[in-house]
mmCIF file of C-alpha atoms and ligand atoms in Angstrom:
data_model
loop_
_atom_site.group_PDB
_atom_site.id
_atom_site.type_symbol
_atom_site.label_atom_id
_atom_site.label_comp_id
_atom_site.label_asym_id
_atom_site.label_seq_id
_atom_site.Cartn_x
_atom_site.Cartn_y
_atom_site.Cartn_z
ATOM 1 C CA UNK C 8 -13.878 25.914 -59.475
ATOM 2 C CA UNK C 9 -16.716 26.297 -56.979
ATOM 3 C CA UNK C 10 -19.638 28.663 -57.424
ATOM 4 C CA UNK C 11 -22.591 29.725 -55.274
ATOM 5 C CA UNK C 12 -24.648 30.248 -58.397
ATOM 6 C CA UNK C 13 -26.705 27.236 -59.462
ATOM 7 C CA UNK C 14 -25.810 25.941 -62.895
ATOM 8 C CA UNK C 15 -28.349 23.799 -64.721
ATOM 9 C CA UNK C 16 -26.907 21.606 -67.428
ATOM 10 C CA UNK C 17 -29.617 20.418 -69.786
ATOM 11 C CA UNK C 18 -30.372 20.138 -73.501
ATOM 12 C CA UNK C 19 -31.057 23.682 -74.716
ATOM 13 C CA UNK C 20 -34.013 23.247 -77.088
ATOM 14 C CA UNK C 21 -36.560 21.299 -75.080
ATOM 15 C CA UNK C 22 -38.358 21.427 -71.763
ATOM 16 C CA UNK C 23 -37.766 17.757 -71.025
ATOM 17 C CA UNK C 24 -36.803 16.726 -67.528
ATOM 18 C CA UNK C 25 -34.763 19.902 -67.164
ATOM 19 C CA UNK C 26 -38.030 21.796 -66.894
ATOM 20 C CA UNK C 27 -38.768 20.364 -63.444
ATOM 21 C CA UNK C 28 -35.535 21.947 -62.223
ATOM 22 C CA UNK C 29 -36.052 25.194 -64.167
ATOM 23 C CA UNK C 30 -39.503 25.605 -62.632
ATOM 24 C CA UNK C 31 -38.167 25.235 -59.100
ATOM 25 C CA UNK C 32 -35.321 27.682 -59.711
ATOM 26 C CA UNK C 33 -37.681 30.164 -61.349
ATOM 27 C CA UNK C 34 -40.400 29.842 -58.690
ATOM 28 C CA UNK C 35 -37.788 30.618 -56.033
ATOM 29 C CA UNK C 36 -36.116 33.355 -58.117
ATOM 30 C CA UNK C 37 -32.843 31.582 -57.454
ATOM 31 C CA UNK C 38 -29.598 32.834 -58.960
ATOM 32 C CA UNK C 39 -28.973 30.323 -61.741
ATOM 33 C CA UNK C 40 -27.676 29.941 -65.230
ATOM 34 C CA UNK C 41 -29.115 27.573 -67.819
ATOM 35 C CA UNK C 42 -25.673 26.738 -69.122
ATOM 36 C CA UNK C 43 -26.444 25.139 -72.479
ATOM 37 C CA UNK C 44 -28.710 28.009 -73.474
ATOM 38 C CA UNK C 45 -25.735 30.325 -73.537
ATOM 39 C CA UNK C 46 -24.088 30.730 -76.940
ATOM 40 C CA UNK C 47 -21.357 28.186 -77.659
ATOM 41 C CA UNK C 48 -18.698 30.897 -77.637
ATOM 42 C CA UNK C 49 -19.711 31.636 -74.034
ATOM 43 C CA UNK C 50 -19.403 28.007 -72.966
ATOM 44 C CA UNK C 51 -22.974 26.993 -73.792
ATOM 45 C CA UNK C 52 -24.808 24.909 -76.372
ATOM 46 C CA UNK C 53 -24.895 21.134 -76.658
ATOM 47 C CA UNK C 54 -21.080 20.915 -76.320
ATOM 48 C CA UNK C 55 -21.477 22.185 -72.744
ATOM 49 C CA UNK C 56 -23.732 19.215 -71.929
ATOM 50 C CA UNK C 57 -21.446 16.724 -73.663
ATOM 51 C CA UNK C 58 -18.450 18.118 -71.849
ATOM 52 C CA UNK C 59 -20.057 17.451 -68.453
ATOM 53 C CA UNK C 60 -21.128 13.966 -69.539
ATOM 54 C CA UNK C 61 -17.553 13.134 -70.570
ATOM 55 C CA UNK C 62 -16.843 12.653 -66.907
ATOM 56 C CA UNK C 63 -13.453 14.262 -66.342
ATOM 57 C CA UNK C 64 -14.425 15.589 -62.909
ATOM 58 C CA UNK C 65 -14.386 14.347 -59.346
ATOM 59 C CA UNK C 66 -17.256 12.533 -57.689
ATOM 60 C CA UNK C 67 -20.150 10.403 -58.887
ATOM 61 C CA UNK C 68 -20.507 10.659 -62.675
ATOM 62 C CA UNK C 69 -23.912 11.715 -64.011
ATOM 63 C CA UNK C 70 -25.651 9.257 -66.357
ATOM 64 C CA UNK C 71 -27.851 11.788 -68.158
ATOM 65 C CA UNK C 72 -29.056 15.382 -67.959
ATOM 66 C CA UNK C 73 -30.531 17.254 -66.131
ATOM 67 C CA UNK C 74 -27.446 17.921 -64.034
ATOM 68 C CA UNK C 75 -26.995 20.591 -61.391
ATOM 69 C CA UNK C 76 -23.590 22.065 -60.658
ATOM 70 C CA UNK C 77 -23.265 23.819 -57.335
ATOM 71 C CA UNK C 78 -20.205 24.594 -55.224
ATOM 72 C CA UNK C 79 -18.123 22.416 -57.498
ATOM 73 C CA UNK C 80 -20.338 19.334 -57.107
ATOM 74 C CA UNK C 81 -22.386 17.702 -59.870
ATOM 75 C CA UNK C 82 -25.770 16.190 -59.043
ATOM 76 C CA UNK C 83 -27.886 14.267 -61.552
ATOM 77 C CA UNK C 84 -31.338 12.639 -61.488
ATOM 78 C CA UNK C 85 -34.198 15.132 -61.399
ATOM 79 C CA UNK C 86 -35.586 13.950 -58.068
ATOM 80 C CA UNK C 87 -32.162 14.042 -56.382
ATOM 81 C CA UNK C 88 -31.499 17.529 -57.770
ATOM 82 C CA UNK C 89 -34.797 18.808 -56.396
ATOM 83 C CA UNK C 90 -34.263 17.095 -53.042
ATOM 84 C CA UNK C 91 -30.903 18.911 -52.808
ATOM 85 C CA UNK C 92 -32.147 22.272 -54.043
ATOM 86 C CA UNK C 93 -35.501 22.612 -52.324
ATOM 87 C CA UNK C 94 -34.400 23.272 -48.728
ATOM 88 C CA UNK C 95 -31.856 25.801 -50.008
ATOM 89 C CA UNK C 96 -34.373 27.804 -52.030
ATOM 90 C CA UNK C 97 -37.433 27.604 -49.779
ATOM 91 C CA UNK C 98 -39.370 24.909 -51.629
ATOM 92 C CA UNK C 99 -39.156 21.985 -49.209
ATOM 93 C CA UNK C 100 -41.653 21.086 -46.502
ATOM 94 C CA UNK C 101 -40.370 21.696 -42.969
ATOM 95 C CA UNK C 102 -40.001 18.365 -41.206
ATOM 96 C CA UNK C 103 -37.891 15.344 -42.085
ATOM 97 C CA UNK C 104 -40.730 12.909 -42.740
ATOM 98 C CA UNK C 105 -42.462 15.420 -45.009
ATOM 99 C CA UNK C 106 -39.185 15.892 -46.912
ATOM 100 C CA UNK C 107 -39.024 12.174 -47.579
ATOM 101 C CA UNK C 108 -42.672 12.257 -48.626
ATOM 102 C CA UNK C 109 -41.836 15.096 -51.023
ATOM 103 C CA UNK C 110 -39.121 12.890 -52.510
ATOM 104 C CA UNK C 111 -41.576 9.987 -52.636
ATOM 105 C CA UNK C 112 -43.945 12.181 -54.672
ATOM 106 C CA UNK C 113 -41.131 13.342 -56.931
ATOM 107 C CA UNK C 114 -40.007 9.775 -57.625
ATOM 108 C CA UNK C 115 -43.598 8.870 -58.466
ATOM 109 C CA UNK C 116 -43.585 11.808 -60.885
ATOM 110 C CA UNK C 117 -40.364 10.380 -62.364
ATOM 111 C CA UNK C 118 -42.230 7.115 -63.043
ATOM 112 C CA UNK C 119 -45.204 8.975 -64.492
ATOM 113 C CA UNK C 120 -42.961 11.018 -66.789
ATOM 114 C CA UNK C 121 -41.174 7.876 -67.999
ATOM 115 C CA UNK C 122 -44.518 6.267 -68.831
ATOM 116 C CA UNK C 123 -45.678 9.389 -70.670
ATOM 117 C CA UNK C 124 -42.424 9.329 -72.640
ATOM 118 C CA UNK C 125 -42.835 5.653 -73.463
ATOM 119 C CA UNK C 126 -46.182 6.276 -75.176
ATOM 120 C CA UNK C 127 -44.219 7.586 -78.188
ATOM 121 C CA UNK C 128 -41.059 5.512 -77.633
ATOM 122 C CA UNK C 129 -42.289 2.135 -76.348
ATOM 123 C CA UNK C 130 -39.609 0.036 -78.052
ATOM 124 C CA UNK C 131 -36.474 2.166 -77.813
ATOM 125 C CA UNK C 132 -35.396 5.761 -77.281
ATOM 126 C CA UNK C 133 -32.790 4.978 -79.943
ATOM 127 C CA UNK C 134 -35.431 4.596 -82.669
ATOM 128 C CA UNK C 135 -37.579 7.278 -84.304
ATOM 129 C CA UNK C 136 -41.268 7.476 -83.370
ATOM 130 C CA UNK C 137 -42.039 6.654 -87.012
ATOM 131 C CA UNK C 138 -40.293 3.298 -86.527
ATOM 132 C CA UNK C 139 -42.466 2.287 -83.562
ATOM 133 C CA UNK C 140 -45.875 3.771 -84.357
ATOM 134 C CA UNK C 141 -47.795 0.510 -84.072
ATOM 135 C CA UNK C 142 -46.411 -0.271 -80.634
ATOM 136 C CA UNK C 143 -46.859 3.371 -79.626
ATOM 137 C CA UNK C 144 -50.567 3.242 -80.450
ATOM 138 C CA UNK C 145 -51.009 0.237 -78.125
ATOM 139 C CA UNK C 146 -48.923 1.740 -75.373
ATOM 140 C CA UNK C 147 -50.711 5.094 -75.578
ATOM 141 C CA UNK C 148 -54.119 3.411 -75.332
ATOM 142 C CA UNK C 149 -53.060 1.609 -72.148
ATOM 143 C CA UNK C 150 -51.587 4.841 -70.798
ATOM 144 C CA UNK C 151 -54.753 6.827 -71.492
ATOM 145 C CA UNK C 152 -57.139 4.196 -70.194
ATOM 146 C CA UNK C 153 -55.269 2.690 -67.232
ATOM 147 C CA UNK C 154 -52.214 4.637 -66.153
ATOM 148 C CA UNK C 155 -53.448 8.226 -66.571
ATOM 149 C CA UNK C 156 -56.460 7.705 -64.275
ATOM 150 C CA UNK C 157 -54.310 5.788 -61.789
ATOM 151 C CA UNK C 158 -51.627 8.510 -61.496
ATOM 152 C CA UNK C 159 -54.206 11.321 -61.405
ATOM 153 C CA UNK C 160 -56.176 9.426 -58.776
ATOM 154 C CA UNK C 161 -53.048 8.914 -56.674
ATOM 155 C CA UNK C 162 -52.122 12.594 -56.621
ATOM 156 C CA UNK C 163 -55.731 13.572 -55.993
ATOM 157 C CA UNK C 164 -55.631 11.334 -52.889
ATOM 158 C CA UNK C 165 -52.296 12.877 -51.896
ATOM 159 C CA UNK C 166 -53.912 16.318 -52.013
ATOM 160 C CA UNK C 167 -56.861 15.084 -49.965
ATOM 161 C CA UNK C 168 -54.451 13.734 -47.341
ATOM 162 C CA UNK C 169 -52.898 17.191 -46.826
ATOM 163 C CA UNK C 170 -56.194 19.050 -47.054
ATOM 164 C CA UNK C 171 -54.791 21.001 -50.048
ATOM 165 C CA UNK C 172 -54.639 23.136 -51.967
ATOM 166 C CA UNK C 173 -51.000 21.944 -52.230
ATOM 167 C CA UNK C 174 -49.433 18.573 -51.474
ATOM 168 C CA UNK C 175 -48.206 19.780 -48.083
ATOM 169 C CA UNK C 176 -51.075 22.136 -47.260
ATOM 170 C CA UNK C 177 -51.225 25.853 -47.782
ATOM 171 C CA UNK C 178 -47.745 26.513 -49.237
ATOM 172 C CA UNK C 179 -46.334 25.217 -52.522
ATOM 173 C CA UNK C 180 -43.309 22.915 -52.432
ATOM 174 C CA UNK C 181 -41.274 21.452 -55.272
ATOM 175 C CA UNK C 182 -43.477 18.429 -56.078
ATOM 176 C CA UNK C 183 -46.419 20.817 -56.588
ATOM 177 C CA UNK C 184 -44.425 22.537 -59.328
ATOM 178 C CA UNK C 185 -43.631 19.181 -60.900
ATOM 179 C CA UNK C 186 -47.248 18.012 -60.764
ATOM 180 C CA UNK C 187 -48.160 21.281 -62.478
ATOM 181 C CA UNK C 188 -45.605 20.567 -65.210
ATOM 182 C CA UNK C 189 -46.908 17.038 -65.774
ATOM 183 C CA UNK C 190 -50.493 18.318 -66.005
ATOM 184 C CA UNK C 191 -49.408 20.952 -68.517
ATOM 185 C CA UNK C 192 -47.521 18.348 -70.508
ATOM 186 C CA UNK C 193 -50.304 15.807 -70.535
ATOM 187 C CA UNK C 194 -52.887 18.358 -71.598
ATOM 188 C CA UNK C 195 -50.552 19.303 -74.457
ATOM 189 C CA UNK C 196 -49.893 15.723 -75.509
ATOM 190 C CA UNK C 197 -53.319 14.200 -74.896
ATOM 191 C CA UNK C 198 -55.820 17.089 -75.028
ATOM 192 C CA UNK C 199 -58.850 14.815 -75.399
ATOM 193 C CA UNK C 200 -57.946 12.115 -72.911
ATOM 194 C CA UNK C 201 -56.664 14.608 -70.367
ATOM 195 C CA UNK C 202 -59.758 16.819 -70.537
ATOM 196 C CA UNK C 203 -62.004 13.790 -70.041
ATOM 197 C CA UNK C 204 -60.040 11.964 -67.332
ATOM 198 C CA UNK C 205 -59.048 14.995 -65.282
ATOM 199 C CA UNK C 206 -62.728 15.786 -64.628
ATOM 200 C CA UNK C 207 -62.347 13.337 -61.739
ATOM 201 C CA UNK C 208 -59.457 15.364 -60.276
ATOM 202 C CA UNK C 209 -60.772 18.750 -59.131
ATOM 203 C CA UNK C 210 -58.000 19.188 -56.563
ATOM 204 C CA UNK C 211 -55.316 18.770 -59.208
ATOM 205 C CA UNK C 212 -57.044 21.158 -61.586
ATOM 206 C CA UNK C 213 -57.127 23.731 -58.787
ATOM 207 C CA UNK C 214 -53.441 23.126 -57.994
ATOM 208 C CA UNK C 215 -52.615 23.636 -61.673
ATOM 209 C CA UNK C 216 -54.352 27.025 -61.669
ATOM 210 C CA UNK C 217 -52.758 28.089 -58.395
ATOM 211 C CA UNK C 218 -49.236 27.185 -59.506
ATOM 212 C CA UNK C 219 -49.704 28.899 -62.849
ATOM 213 C CA UNK C 220 -50.729 32.078 -61.008
ATOM 214 C CA UNK C 221 -47.778 32.161 -58.581
ATOM 215 C CA UNK C 222 -46.136 35.473 -59.526
ATOM 216 C CA UNK C 223 -42.654 34.072 -60.245
ATOM 217 C CA UNK C 224 -44.078 31.129 -62.177
ATOM 218 C CA UNK C 225 -46.442 33.357 -64.170
ATOM 219 C CA UNK C 226 -43.542 35.676 -65.052
ATOM 220 C CA UNK C 227 -41.418 32.719 -66.124
ATOM 221 C CA UNK C 228 -44.174 31.151 -68.251
ATOM 222 C CA UNK C 229 -44.659 34.464 -70.052
ATOM 223 C CA UNK C 230 -40.929 34.878 -70.675
ATOM 224 C CA UNK C 231 -38.697 33.664 -73.486
ATOM 225 C CA UNK C 232 -36.965 31.430 -70.978
ATOM 226 C CA UNK C 233 -39.944 29.040 -71.138
ATOM 227 C CA UNK C 234 -39.348 26.864 -74.187
ATOM 228 C CA UNK C 235 -42.669 25.911 -75.831
ATOM 229 C CA UNK C 236 -43.698 22.241 -75.794
ATOM 230 C CA UNK C 237 -42.491 20.570 -78.961
ATOM 231 C CA UNK C 238 -42.166 17.154 -80.590
ATOM 232 C CA UNK C 239 -38.588 16.647 -79.391
ATOM 233 C CA UNK C 240 -39.560 16.574 -75.741
ATOM 234 C CA UNK C 241 -41.252 14.147 -73.383
ATOM 235 C CA UNK C 242 -44.792 15.405 -73.970
ATOM 236 C CA UNK C 243 -45.451 15.241 -77.701
ATOM 237 C CA UNK C 244 -48.645 16.020 -79.528
ATOM 238 C CA UNK C 245 -49.262 13.158 -81.892
ATOM 239 C CA UNK C 246 -53.064 13.285 -82.388
ATOM 240 C CA UNK C 247 -53.198 9.578 -83.281
ATOM 241 C CA UNK C 248 -51.952 8.730 -79.772
ATOM 242 C CA UNK C 249 -54.746 10.711 -78.132
ATOM 243 C CA UNK C 250 -57.513 8.583 -79.534
ATOM 244 C CA UNK C 251 -58.086 5.122 -80.949
ATOM 245 C CA UNK C 252 -60.732 6.369 -83.365
HETATM 246 N N1 GSH T 321 -34.245 9.367 -64.372
HETATM 247 C C1 GSH T 321 -33.513 10.452 -64.971
HETATM 248 C C2 GSH T 321 -33.682 10.350 -66.460
HETATM 249 C C3 GSH T 321 -32.735 11.243 -67.210
HETATM 250 C C4 GSH T 321 -32.979 11.203 -68.710
HETATM 251 O O1 GSH T 321 -33.576 10.257 -69.253
HETATM 252 N N2 GSH T 321 -32.531 12.256 -69.397
HETATM 253 C C5 GSH T 321 -32.734 12.352 -70.843
HETATM 254 C C6 GSH T 321 -33.166 13.731 -71.226
HETATM 255 S S1 GSH T 321 -34.728 14.137 -70.507
HETATM 256 C C7 GSH T 321 -31.446 12.032 -71.556
HETATM 257 O O2 GSH T 321 -30.766 12.897 -72.076
HETATM 258 N N3 GSH T 321 -31.147 10.751 -71.606
HETATM 259 C C8 GSH T 321 -29.992 10.221 -72.287
HETATM 260 C C9 GSH T 321 -29.916 8.726 -72.058
HETATM 261 O O3 GSH T 321 -30.750 8.174 -71.316
HETATM 262 O O4 GSH T 321 -29.032 8.129 -72.653
HETATM 263 C C10 GSH T 321 -34.028 11.779 -64.412
HETATM 264 O O5 GSH T 321 -35.174 11.840 -63.945
HETATM 265 O O6 GSH T 321 -33.280 12.766 -64.417
#
């Protein structure tokens, strides 16, 4: 069956990587359904995600959620989903080179998100945090001291190259929404380290405020559709990982 409506298939109880897609759909006020957040008797819940992952459909099989279903096709990988969606919902820059640069930024965000995730799961995603706390403490220290300033510095330079206030100038595009989400997540997970390190990134702090105030984003953030950050997601608040003291 093909449908014009965008269907997001993602775990229903966390922001996770699905949130980068939700934010884009919400910012554009696109017609979409967050499939797994429907009740199970309406085809939602975790079974809806597992059903798609089972792979009894045509085309390239998805490895993991988030997954977008549109016009009968399934697309996985957050950056690929956004690259597909953005021109259709008015969130892509205009020219071809800029579109590749938007994807370049999004893939860098993918790396950043994976590193943020690995601060609490440095050994294996298959183990509990409690089983890898020692390694997590080491990994989080390196993240706070080396990687956080490097990623923030990179995106601050990216903003300077466009003249701001967004990555492609005066209008927001999808990587701006994703940078916003990472900044929100990092300030939740590492309130101390983020507050200290982000002092060097005034352009990013401004972008964060601007994105938060976009009317569709503000309405979404205030709605029940925005799942609060929690300790099942990528950005987890474990105070011991925010400080070595
Ligand atoms: N690189 C992928 C990563 C996808 C991913 O790791 N998804 C998580 C949820 S946020 C998952 O369910 N992974 C299951 C697995 O890796 O086995 C993306 O950016 O979409």
